[in-house]
Amino acid sequence: MASSSAQHQTGRPRLISTVRDELSALVRLLGWWPAWLLPVALAIAVVLLTQRPVAVEVDVGSPRDEAFVRNFHTRLEQPGATYRWSDVYGYIALPGVGGSRQFTVELTLDVPRPATVTVIVNGETLFDEEVSPGWRTVEVAVDETHPVALASRDLVVEVRAPQYRDETAPGESRGVRVDRLAFRQAGDGGFIWPALAPVVWLCGAVLALYLLVGRTLWGIAAPRRSHAWAFATAIAGAAALAVLYVVSRVDLAAASGQLFATALTGLGLLVLGDRLLRRWAPEGSAGTTAARIGAAAVALAFILRFGGMGLPQAVIIDMPWHMKWLTTLLAGNWQALYYPGGLSSVPAEWGLELLIPKSPLFYVAAAPAALLPFDLETSVKWLICLLDSSVTALAFWFGWRLRAGYRTAVGAAVLYALMPLAFRAFAYGILPTIFTQWLAALLFAFVLAQSDRPPRPAAVIGTVLLAALAIVAFPTVAVFVTLVLLGYAVVLAIRTTAMARFRAAWQVGAAVAGGWLIAVVVYYGLYVEPVFASARALLGAESGGGSVRWPGGPAELVTWTADYVVTMLPLLLAVTGLAAYFVVRRTRRPGLALVLLTLWLAILPLFMAANYRMDMIGKHLFFTTLPVAVLGGAALALLWARGRWSGVLTALLVGVVGWQGLVFWVERLVRAST
C-alpha cells in the first residue's frame, strides 16, 4: 500500500506538485490566526485616523503634482508661478481624503482669452462662468446642498474650457493654465467615511509583507519562528503605514495600489526564484538556504526598485522622453523611431551636432506593457524593474559558476540587489540601458553555459540571435559585447587544443559575426553614412569636438566617476575578489566564469578612457554592475569564511553598501518630487 502510494506520488507532474507545495505553505501561514489581526487592526486605525480633517495644497507645475494631475500638459514656469496647461478636459484627483465632511476647493487658474470655464467637483458642476485673462482664484464650497459631491470619498476636480491652440505648441489642445489647488476639510461635521480602495490596498500590502517574510523563512526555520518573524516584520510595516497616513494621507492613498503591487510581485518572485535557484544549488540544507537567500535577494531587488520608481509621486528624469517615443510607436508611427531623426539625436544640453543610432528595440519590447491593466507608465516601470531584478538571479548563477561555494553566490545576489549605481540608473530613468544590460547578461550567461558542451545547432542559433539583439540595442553596448566575446573566444582557443574547446571558440566568434551581420542588415546599415557625416563635422578642427572635456585631467574624471557610482566600495570589493583568486587561492588556470567576468569588468577602464574625450561614461558604467556584484560577492565570501568576527565585518560591509544605496535612492526621489 505504501509502495503504491509512493509510486503514485512520484508519477504526478512536477508542476502540480510544486503548486500544491507552495499553496500548502501559504495556507499554513495564513492559517495562523494572529496574522489576520494585522490587516484588521490597520483597517481600524485608518478609519480612526481618517476622522482627523485634512488640508492639502497641490502646486500644479511643481514636481509634486505628478501623482495628482491627469490630462494635463508638461510643467511650465514663469516669474512667480509654476503651472500646467490643461487639455480641454483636465483632472486633479486627491485620493483618500474621505467623504461626508464639508470642504472647500480653491483653484488658481488663467485663460489666454475670455472663455467660459467650468469646474466640476466629484461629478457636480459648481462653477460655470466666463473668465477674463489674468490669474484668479476660483473658490467653491461643498456642503449638504451638494450631496453627490459631498458623499465622494475621493476628490476629483475637473476643469473644462474651449479648445485653444498656442503658436508655441500648435499640436497641443489646450484649455486653461492651472497653478494651484487647495483642499480644506471642515473641522467638524460628523463622521468621515474613508476611501475603500486605499484601505484594501494597504491592508493587502501588510498581509503580503507577512507572507513574504514567512515564506522566506519557511522550511529553513521552525514554523513558530517563521510566524513570529513574519508577524513582527508586518507589525513594523503596519506601524510605518499608520504614521505615514497621519503625516500625508493623500500621498499614501495615491501610492497604496503600487505598494500592494510591489509586495505581491515580490512574493511571486520569491516563490519562483526559490524554485529556480534550487536547480543550481547542491542538495542539502546549505544549498537550500543559499537558494532561499538568493530568491529573497531577487524579491528585495524588485521591491527596492519598483517600490520607489513605481510611486505616483516619483519623478524619473528621462521618463517623459521614453513615454513620448513609446506612445509614438503605439500610435503606429514606427518610422519616427526606426529612421534617422529625433530619437537618434543627442540631447540639446550636450551642445553637439551628433547622430547616434539609438535603436527602438527597447520600445518594441516595452510595447506589450500597454496590454496590462494599469496606466502605461506604471506598466513600463513594473516591466523594467522585473527585468533588472531577474539579473539578481543571474548574479547568483555566475557566483555559483565560480566554483567557490554557496557564499559567493549569495554575496553576489545580495550585492546586486543593493547596488547603489543601479539606483542611480533608475533615478535617471535610463530604461534602454537597463534593458540592454539585461540582454547582455543573458547573452554572456548563455555563452558560458554552452562553453562546456558540444556545439549544437539550436545553441548556435540561439547565441547568434541573442548577440544580434544585444548588438542592435545600442552602439556602445555593441562595442562592449563584441570586445568581451572576442576576448573570451581567444581564451577558449588558446586554453587547449581539444577540438571541443576549439569548436566552442569558433561558436562564440560566429555568434559575434552573425550578430553584427543581422544588426547591420536590419538597422545599422541605415545609419552608416549619416553617422560618419555627423562625426566628421564634430571632429573637425573648427568645431572643437575633439577637445578634452575634463580641464582637471584624468584626476577630475576619476573623482567624478567615484561620485557618480555613489560609493566605490562595491568596486573595491570586486577588485579584491578578483585579486584573491590569484593571491589567496593561487589560481593559475582561472575557470571560464572567472575569465568572462574579468573581461566583462575590464570594460570599465575602457569606458573611462573613452569618456576622457566625450562625456558619455555615466550610464555605460551601469554595464559593469553584474561583474562587480559577482566578484564583490567572492570577496565577501572569503571574508565570511574566516570566522565569527569576519562574519560581523561581512555583514557590516553589506549593510554599508545597502545603506549608501538606499539613502541615495530616497534622497533622489524626494529631491526630484519636491
XYZ file of C-alpha atoms in Angstrom, residues 5-658:
654
model
C 1.231 5.448 -2.829
C 4.883 6.403 -3.322
C 4.791 5.369 -6.966
C 1.636 7.373 -7.495
C 3.264 10.392 -5.838
C 6.391 10.274 -7.974
C 4.254 9.862 -11.077
C 2.462 13.159 -10.607
C 3.528 16.053 -12.821
C 6.207 18.138 -11.140
C 4.338 21.376 -11.797
C 1.232 20.200 -9.962
C 3.348 19.020 -7.049
C 5.185 22.364 -6.898
C 1.975 24.388 -6.946
C 0.488 22.176 -4.255
C 3.533 22.611 -2.014
C 3.522 26.390 -2.441
C -0.187 26.668 -1.753
C 0.243 24.467 1.304
C 2.945 26.761 2.695
C 0.878 29.895 2.098
C -2.247 28.309 3.586
C -0.340 27.309 6.710
C 0.999 30.837 7.035
C -2.461 32.310 6.593
C -3.957 29.655 8.879
C -2.116 31.155 11.843
C -4.959 33.288 13.160
C -2.886 36.129 14.745
C -1.770 37.075 11.225
C -5.295 38.278 10.458
C -5.146 40.727 13.352
C -2.716 42.859 11.347
C -4.961 43.918 8.433
C -7.959 44.233 10.764
C -6.039 46.452 13.183
C -4.657 48.563 10.336
C -8.135 49.000 8.831
C -9.494 50.161 12.208
C -6.549 52.522 12.639
C -7.105 54.011 9.177
C -10.802 54.595 9.909
C -9.982 56.329 13.193
C -7.159 58.405 11.718
C -9.416 59.499 8.864
C -11.534 61.442 11.388
C -8.725 63.988 11.526
C -9.629 66.610 8.884
C -7.002 67.336 6.268
C -5.860 70.338 4.271
C -3.979 69.613 1.069
C -2.363 72.023 -1.362
C -1.046 70.959 -4.754
C 1.349 73.303 -6.523
C 0.455 72.454 -10.109
C 3.555 72.741 -12.253
C 5.896 71.549 -9.497
C 7.294 68.004 -9.474
C 4.970 67.128 -6.579
C 1.885 67.327 -8.806
C 2.907 64.170 -10.680
C 0.615 61.918 -8.638
C -2.477 64.078 -8.919
C -2.879 65.660 -12.368
C -4.434 63.851 -15.313
C -4.826 65.038 -18.891
C -2.509 67.990 -18.357
C 0.464 69.026 -20.480
C 4.085 69.396 -19.377
C 5.165 71.612 -16.482
C 5.957 75.254 -17.335
C 7.319 78.201 -15.404
C 7.004 81.960 -15.482
C 8.108 84.595 -12.951
C 6.220 83.944 -9.757
C 4.364 80.828 -10.868
C 4.766 77.252 -11.999
C 1.814 75.855 -13.896
C 0.473 73.386 -16.429
C -1.860 73.776 -19.364
C -4.893 71.556 -19.071
C -6.352 69.839 -22.094
C -9.934 70.735 -22.989
C -10.725 68.389 -20.089
C -8.219 68.315 -17.230
C -8.479 66.483 -13.901
C -6.869 66.930 -10.487
C -7.524 63.985 -8.187
C -6.806 63.726 -4.458
C -7.482 60.128 -3.409
C -8.334 59.107 0.127
C -9.472 62.454 1.556
C -12.676 60.877 2.877
C -16.332 61.740 2.322
C -19.382 63.204 4.117
C -17.496 66.145 5.652
C -17.929 69.681 4.275
C -14.951 71.087 2.373
C -13.805 73.913 0.153
C -11.732 73.830 -3.016
C -9.642 76.718 -4.323
C -8.325 76.641 -7.876
C -5.882 79.237 -9.211
C -6.142 79.469 -12.984
C -5.675 81.694 -16.012
C -7.070 81.789 -19.548
C -5.356 83.239 -22.644
C -8.565 84.903 -23.852
C -12.076 85.440 -22.467
C -13.613 81.979 -22.210
C -16.226 80.027 -20.272
C -14.561 77.884 -17.619
C -16.404 75.022 -15.954
C -15.269 73.487 -12.667
C -16.843 70.139 -11.746
C -16.202 68.687 -8.276
C -16.949 64.980 -7.784
C -19.417 64.987 -10.662
C -21.307 68.170 -9.710
C -20.866 71.445 -11.624
C -20.045 74.139 -9.071
C -18.610 76.877 -11.294
C -19.551 77.769 -14.871
C -18.714 81.354 -15.812
C -16.894 83.414 -18.402
C -13.404 84.280 -17.185
C -11.148 87.083 -18.401
C -7.378 86.721 -18.934
C -5.249 87.004 -15.796
C -4.599 84.797 -12.798
C -7.570 84.414 -10.468
C -8.646 82.040 -7.696
C -11.950 80.227 -8.000
C -13.346 79.023 -4.664
C -16.204 76.549 -4.344
C -17.780 75.151 -1.176
C -19.297 71.682 -0.911
C -21.920 71.113 1.777
C -25.258 69.330 2.233
C -26.692 71.159 -0.758
C -24.365 69.103 -2.963
C -24.967 65.549 -1.678
C -23.256 63.753 -4.577
C -20.050 65.762 -4.311
C -20.117 65.541 -0.516
C -20.513 61.764 -0.438
C -17.482 61.019 -2.606
C -14.561 59.656 -0.604
C -12.001 60.853 -3.164
C -11.733 64.351 -4.576
C -11.841 64.727 -8.366
C -11.802 68.283 -9.733
C -12.448 68.571 -13.464
C -11.659 71.764 -15.375
C -13.237 72.358 -18.778
C -12.617 75.157 -21.260
C -12.942 75.708 -25.025
C -10.013 74.442 -27.089
C -7.113 76.850 -27.515
C -4.146 76.492 -29.868
C -0.949 78.268 -28.865
C 1.559 79.168 -31.562
C 4.365 77.872 -29.314
C 2.803 74.390 -29.378
C 0.367 74.189 -32.311
C -0.023 70.441 -31.914
C -1.382 70.643 -28.359
C -5.044 71.030 -27.498
C -5.099 73.418 -24.532
C -7.739 74.647 -22.129
C -6.618 76.768 -19.154
C -3.461 77.307 -17.177
C -3.637 75.945 -13.631
C -1.177 76.954 -10.921
C -2.611 75.675 -7.629
C -5.322 73.615 -5.999
C -6.147 73.798 -2.297
C -8.497 71.433 -0.448
C -9.659 72.111 3.112
C -11.932 69.848 5.126
C -14.179 71.350 7.818
C -13.040 70.874 11.402
C -16.347 69.357 12.482
C -19.433 67.989 10.849
C -19.763 64.313 11.625
C -18.178 61.036 10.635
C -15.720 60.992 7.723
C -16.032 57.860 5.604
C -12.601 56.731 4.393
C -11.998 55.753 0.787
C -12.347 51.988 0.452
C -9.646 51.255 -2.140
C -6.658 52.653 -0.175
C -7.777 50.743 2.932
C -7.968 47.492 0.976
C -4.597 48.043 -0.742
C -2.799 48.979 2.485
C -4.198 46.000 4.371
C -3.301 43.768 1.431
C 0.242 45.150 1.410
C 0.698 44.323 5.102
C -0.631 40.805 4.596
C 1.641 40.334 1.549
C 4.601 41.527 3.638
C 3.753 38.930 6.285
C 3.597 36.197 3.631
C 6.827 37.400 2.038
C 8.838 37.153 5.260
C 7.095 33.965 6.360
C 7.704 32.269 3.002
C 11.363 33.336 3.107
C 11.849 31.516 6.405
C 9.505 28.604 5.687
C 11.370 25.293 5.622
C 14.674 26.707 6.878
C 13.383 27.743 10.312
C 10.855 26.250 12.706
C 7.214 27.151 11.916
C 6.853 29.101 15.158
C 9.933 31.161 14.364
C 8.738 31.769 10.795
C 5.382 33.002 12.091
C 6.980 35.151 14.773
C 9.485 36.913 12.479
C 6.887 37.447 9.774
C 4.412 38.811 12.313
C 6.982 41.174 13.850
C 8.012 42.497 10.417
C 4.406 43.021 9.397
C 3.704 44.875 12.657
C 6.594 47.234 11.870
C 5.238 47.702 8.336
C 1.711 48.413 9.569
C 3.016 50.905 12.134
C 5.028 52.690 9.425
C 1.951 52.907 7.198
C -0.124 54.308 10.068
C 2.479 57.016 10.701
C 2.620 57.874 7.005
C -1.176 58.042 6.932
C -1.076 60.667 9.678
C 1.718 62.642 8.017
C 0.317 62.597 4.473
C -2.970 60.794 3.969
C -3.384 61.767 0.326
C 0.146 60.864 -0.713
C -0.131 57.436 0.910
C -3.557 56.828 -0.596
C -2.167 57.658 -4.049
C 0.679 55.190 -3.520
C -1.355 52.420 -1.852
C -2.037 50.464 -5.042
C 1.635 50.490 -6.013
C 2.651 49.366 -2.513
C 0.337 46.364 -2.736
C 1.516 45.505 -6.276
C 5.131 45.781 -5.125
C 4.691 43.424 -2.171
C 2.622 40.939 -4.162
C 5.096 40.839 -7.058
C 7.941 40.457 -4.579
C 6.165 37.439 -3.074
C 5.762 35.907 -6.535
C 9.441 36.483 -7.356
C 10.457 34.872 -4.066
C 8.482 31.727 -4.878
C 9.692 31.496 -8.482
C 13.264 32.408 -7.575
C 13.401 29.795 -4.842
C 12.318 27.057 -7.254
C 14.748 28.232 -9.936
C 17.828 28.725 -7.766
C 17.401 25.332 -6.130
C 18.273 23.808 -9.505
C 21.711 25.425 -9.275
C 22.325 24.834 -5.574
C 23.602 21.466 -4.293
C 21.427 19.131 -2.315
C 21.340 19.643 1.433
C 20.388 22.296 3.938
C 23.230 24.678 2.967
C 22.180 24.631 -0.679
C 18.504 25.112 0.215
C 19.323 28.039 2.480
C 21.572 29.617 -0.169
C 18.834 29.302 -2.808
C 16.280 30.825 -0.437
C 18.536 33.799 0.364
C 19.214 34.277 -3.334
C 15.476 34.229 -4.062
C 14.894 36.730 -1.260
C 17.540 38.957 -2.877
C 15.618 38.801 -6.170
C 12.430 39.849 -4.385
C 14.297 42.559 -2.463
C 15.794 43.941 -5.689
C 12.324 44.346 -7.183
C 10.790 45.813 -4.020
C 13.512 48.443 -3.690
C 13.403 49.402 -7.366
C 9.685 49.405 -8.080
C 8.881 50.453 -4.518
C 10.481 53.803 -5.317
C 10.196 54.107 -9.073
C 6.566 52.984 -9.270
C 5.231 55.537 -6.786
C 2.914 58.062 -8.466
C 4.859 60.836 -6.723
C 8.196 59.684 -8.167
C 9.739 61.917 -10.820
C 12.100 59.904 -13.019
C 14.268 62.207 -15.114
C 14.123 60.542 -18.542
C 10.650 59.022 -18.179
C 8.787 61.663 -20.251
C 11.263 61.143 -23.099
C 10.731 57.384 -23.149
C 6.951 57.663 -22.849
C 6.935 60.089 -25.780
C 8.638 57.586 -28.067
C 6.672 54.616 -26.756
C 3.352 56.354 -27.407
C 4.668 57.347 -30.846
C 5.326 53.683 -31.579
C 1.961 52.571 -30.186
C 0.281 55.172 -32.411
C 1.731 53.322 -35.407
C 4.442 55.817 -36.354
C 7.317 53.309 -36.162
C 9.209 55.178 -38.891
C 9.890 58.049 -36.458
C 11.886 55.632 -34.288
C 13.440 53.469 -36.988
C 14.858 56.029 -39.408
C 17.395 58.784 -38.529
C 15.564 61.507 -36.664
C 14.725 62.830 -33.226
C 15.313 59.559 -31.376
C 18.887 59.361 -32.715
C 19.784 62.975 -31.920
C 21.815 63.606 -28.780
C 20.257 65.804 -26.055
C 20.436 69.524 -26.770
C 22.269 70.167 -23.491
C 25.266 68.241 -24.835
C 25.877 71.061 -27.294
C 26.852 68.586 -30.034
C 25.603 68.063 -33.581
C 25.957 64.305 -33.413
C 23.815 61.431 -34.635
C 23.759 58.218 -32.575
C 21.675 55.292 -33.888
C 19.579 54.695 -30.796
C 17.704 51.508 -31.505
C 13.925 51.347 -30.985
C 14.365 47.805 -29.619
C 13.529 48.800 -26.048
C 10.301 50.499 -27.119
C 9.303 47.474 -29.204
C 9.951 45.211 -26.197
C 8.035 47.546 -23.866
C 5.027 47.926 -26.195
C 3.186 44.829 -24.802
C 3.072 46.643 -21.443
C 0.164 48.585 -22.934
C -1.908 45.406 -22.540
C -1.505 45.376 -18.753
C -4.453 46.687 -16.694
C -2.543 49.718 -15.394
C -1.566 53.070 -16.807
C 1.174 52.746 -19.423
C 3.930 54.469 -17.469
C 3.419 52.323 -14.367
C 3.328 49.177 -16.508
C 6.631 50.070 -18.189
C 8.233 50.768 -14.813
C 6.979 47.435 -13.483
C 8.356 45.600 -16.509
C 11.821 47.190 -16.424
C 12.113 46.607 -12.650
C 11.127 42.978 -13.192
C 13.817 42.519 -15.857
C 16.553 44.090 -13.775
C 15.534 42.091 -10.702
C 15.938 38.903 -12.722
C 19.602 39.846 -13.199
C 19.938 39.225 -9.450
C 19.265 35.543 -10.180
C 21.929 35.639 -12.911
C 24.365 37.131 -10.389
C 23.637 34.142 -8.137
C 24.261 31.780 -11.089
C 27.538 33.449 -12.090
C 28.665 33.300 -8.462
C 27.914 29.595 -8.423
C 29.853 29.106 -11.655
C 32.977 30.444 -9.943
C 33.021 27.156 -8.015
C 33.816 28.984 -4.800
C 30.912 27.768 -2.665
C 27.430 28.956 -1.895
C 28.641 32.049 -0.039
C 29.889 33.626 -3.269
C 26.543 33.060 -4.981
C 24.658 34.547 -2.026
C 27.021 37.521 -1.763
C 26.714 38.228 -5.495
C 22.906 38.208 -5.390
C 22.710 40.412 -2.302
C 25.248 42.909 -3.657
C 23.416 43.244 -6.949
C 20.097 43.779 -5.174
C 21.634 46.637 -3.146
C 23.975 48.071 -5.823
C 23.982 51.891 -5.420
C 24.799 52.504 -9.094
C 21.622 50.622 -10.045
C 19.562 53.119 -8.050
C 21.190 55.977 -9.949
C 20.271 54.272 -13.215
C 16.643 54.025 -12.112
C 16.591 57.587 -10.760
C 17.805 58.865 -14.129
C 15.379 56.560 -15.942
C 17.886 55.189 -18.455
C 15.491 52.382 -19.279
C 17.042 51.306 -22.622
C 20.406 50.963 -20.853
C 18.870 48.799 -18.117
C 17.113 46.694 -20.742
C 20.310 46.334 -22.761
C 22.327 45.191 -19.761
C 19.688 42.520 -19.181
C 20.167 41.341 -22.763
C 23.959 41.334 -22.413
C 23.749 39.402 -19.133
C 21.520 36.787 -20.772
C 23.913 36.521 -23.711
C 27.010 36.065 -21.537
C 25.246 33.518 -19.335
C 24.128 31.573 -22.405
C 27.636 31.644 -23.904
C 29.209 30.486 -20.632
C 26.655 27.692 -20.228
C 27.378 26.427 -23.749
C 31.178 26.569 -23.422
C 31.412 23.183 -21.707
C 29.040 21.443 -24.110
C 29.450 20.182 -27.657
C 28.146 22.716 -30.196
C 24.519 22.119 -31.138
C 22.650 23.842 -33.988
C 19.937 25.171 -31.672
C 22.546 26.578 -29.249
C 24.478 28.244 -32.082
C 21.322 29.831 -33.487
C 20.242 30.979 -30.029
C 23.655 32.549 -29.353
C 23.620 34.382 -32.701
C 20.120 35.743 -32.094
C 20.921 36.880 -28.551
C 24.121 38.513 -29.814
C 22.166 40.282 -32.561
C 19.648 41.635 -30.044
C 22.379 42.880 -27.714
C 24.340 44.445 -30.583
C 21.366 46.160 -32.169
C 20.157 47.512 -28.816
C 22.726 50.331 -28.632
C 26.064 51.138 -30.362
C 28.066 51.380 -27.138
C 26.778 48.011 -25.999
C 27.553 46.585 -29.425
C 31.228 47.508 -28.988
C 31.252 46.310 -25.386
C 29.662 42.924 -26.193
C 31.977 42.449 -29.166
C 35.139 43.123 -27.160
C 34.129 40.821 -24.312
C 33.057 37.945 -26.544
C 36.058 38.163 -28.855
C 38.376 38.158 -25.853
C 36.515 35.171 -24.483
C 36.793 33.366 -27.832
C 40.556 33.945 -27.867
C 40.879 32.471 -24.384
C 38.811 29.461 -25.425
C 41.028 28.951 -28.460
C 44.356 29.072 -26.612
C 43.327 27.269 -23.421
C 43.522 23.822 -25.004
C 43.940 22.107 -28.318
C 40.926 19.900 -27.680
C 38.603 20.003 -30.650
C 35.552 20.591 -28.464
C 37.069 23.749 -26.940
C 38.269 24.911 -30.347
C 34.764 24.499 -31.721
C 33.401 26.458 -28.766
C 35.765 29.326 -29.628
C 34.557 29.338 -33.213
C 30.954 29.223 -31.996
C 31.486 32.431 -29.977
C 33.255 34.099 -32.901
C 30.497 33.064 -35.268
C 27.902 34.464 -32.859
C 29.647 37.850 -32.884
C 29.955 37.882 -36.680
C 26.402 36.665 -37.187
C 25.028 39.134 -34.660
C 26.778 42.044 -36.369
C 25.582 40.910 -39.790
C 21.956 40.773 -38.626
C 22.271 44.114 -36.805
C 23.729 45.880 -39.853
C 21.133 44.449 -42.202
C 18.089 45.167 -40.044
C 19.139 48.536 -38.582
C 22.671 49.928 -38.562
C 23.012 49.932 -42.349
C 20.670 52.922 -42.492
C 22.973 54.953 -40.257
C 26.446 54.370 -41.677
C 26.598 57.415 -43.931
C 24.735 59.940 -41.691
C 26.722 58.905 -38.594
C 30.054 59.316 -40.391
C 28.938 62.675 -41.750
C 27.994 63.977 -38.291
C 31.205 62.558 -36.782
C 33.372 64.268 -39.413
C 31.673 67.579 -38.718
C 32.048 67.111 -34.954
C 35.736 66.186 -35.089
C 36.638 68.988 -37.485
C 39.285 71.390 -36.293
C 36.897 74.328 -36.309
C 34.250 72.596 -34.203
C 36.386 71.819 -31.213
C 34.657 68.446 -30.985
C 37.871 66.671 -30.108
C 38.796 68.830 -27.143
C 39.193 67.263 -23.707
C 36.124 67.863 -21.555
C 37.932 67.482 -18.222
C 40.112 70.562 -17.514
C 41.446 68.918 -14.370
C 42.769 65.976 -16.363
C 42.308 62.287 -15.528
C 42.149 63.020 -11.795
C 38.992 65.061 -12.284
C 37.438 62.258 -14.349
C 38.262 59.683 -11.675
C 36.804 61.917 -8.961
C 33.626 62.463 -10.951
C 33.311 58.744 -11.654
C 33.694 57.901 -7.959
C 30.900 60.329 -7.150
C 28.729 59.012 -9.980
C 28.797 55.408 -8.760
C 27.621 56.736 -5.335
C 30.197 54.663 -3.445
C 33.428 52.968 -4.541
C 33.002 50.176 -2.002
C 31.419 47.609 -4.408
C 34.184 48.201 -6.966
C 36.871 47.867 -4.289
C 35.273 44.602 -3.188
C 35.244 43.396 -6.809
C 38.927 44.188 -7.327
C 39.711 42.499 -4.012
C 37.725 39.417 -5.019
C 39.482 39.253 -8.384
C 42.909 39.582 -6.797
C 42.036 36.991 -4.159
C 41.594 34.305 -6.801
C 45.220 34.703 -7.816
C 46.758 35.581 -4.433
C 44.735 33.736 -1.786
C 43.510 30.848 -3.914
C 46.644 30.906 -6.085
C 44.634 30.255 -9.206
C 46.982 29.518 -12.100
C 44.358 28.408 -14.555
C 41.230 30.508 -13.985
C 37.909 28.933 -14.803
C 35.839 30.123 -17.722
C 33.419 32.014 -15.461
C 36.301 33.971 -13.928
C 37.729 34.694 -17.391
C 34.412 36.017 -18.667
C 33.797 38.155 -15.575
C 37.324 39.587 -15.752
C 36.877 40.559 -19.392
C 33.472 41.976 -18.508
C 34.902 44.091 -15.692
C 37.779 45.289 -17.904
C 35.287 47.344 -19.908
C 35.160 49.867 -17.049
C 38.608 51.426 -17.674
C 37.894 51.371 -21.419
C 34.714 53.374 -20.841
C 36.636 55.840 -18.699
C 39.309 56.257 -21.378
C 36.615 56.933 -23.992
C 34.912 59.352 -21.641
C 38.060 61.441 -21.450
C 37.163 62.683 -24.932
C 33.370 62.705 -24.726
C 31.197 62.898 -21.626
C 29.272 59.635 -22.059
C 30.639 57.432 -19.311
C 27.781 57.794 -16.844
C 25.099 55.409 -17.923
C 27.571 52.973 -19.501
C 29.190 52.286 -16.144
C 25.942 50.504 -15.343
C 27.027 47.631 -17.626
C 29.681 46.666 -15.078
C 27.318 46.242 -12.116
C 26.891 42.474 -12.567
C 30.611 41.528 -12.630
C 31.182 43.989 -9.773
C 28.467 42.215 -7.758
C 29.761 38.704 -8.526
C 33.441 39.419 -7.869
C 32.494 41.532 -4.849
C 30.466 38.561 -3.635
C 33.606 36.428 -3.956
C 35.500 38.859 -1.699
C 32.673 38.813 0.857
C 32.614 35.003 0.754
C 36.347 34.771 1.515
C 35.948 37.164 4.426
C 32.798 35.455 5.663
C 34.515 32.063 5.863
C 37.311 33.200 8.184
C 35.418 33.186 11.479
C 32.899 34.931 13.700
C 34.350 38.447 13.639
C 34.906 38.183 9.922
C 31.223 37.353 9.575
C 30.349 40.504 11.512
C 32.615 42.555 9.255
C 30.985 40.986 6.189
C 27.546 41.953 7.467
C 28.781 45.498 8.139
C 30.177 45.835 4.609
C 26.896 44.648 3.084
C 24.998 46.971 5.417
C 27.139 49.965 4.412
C 26.615 49.270 0.699
C 22.872 48.879 1.197
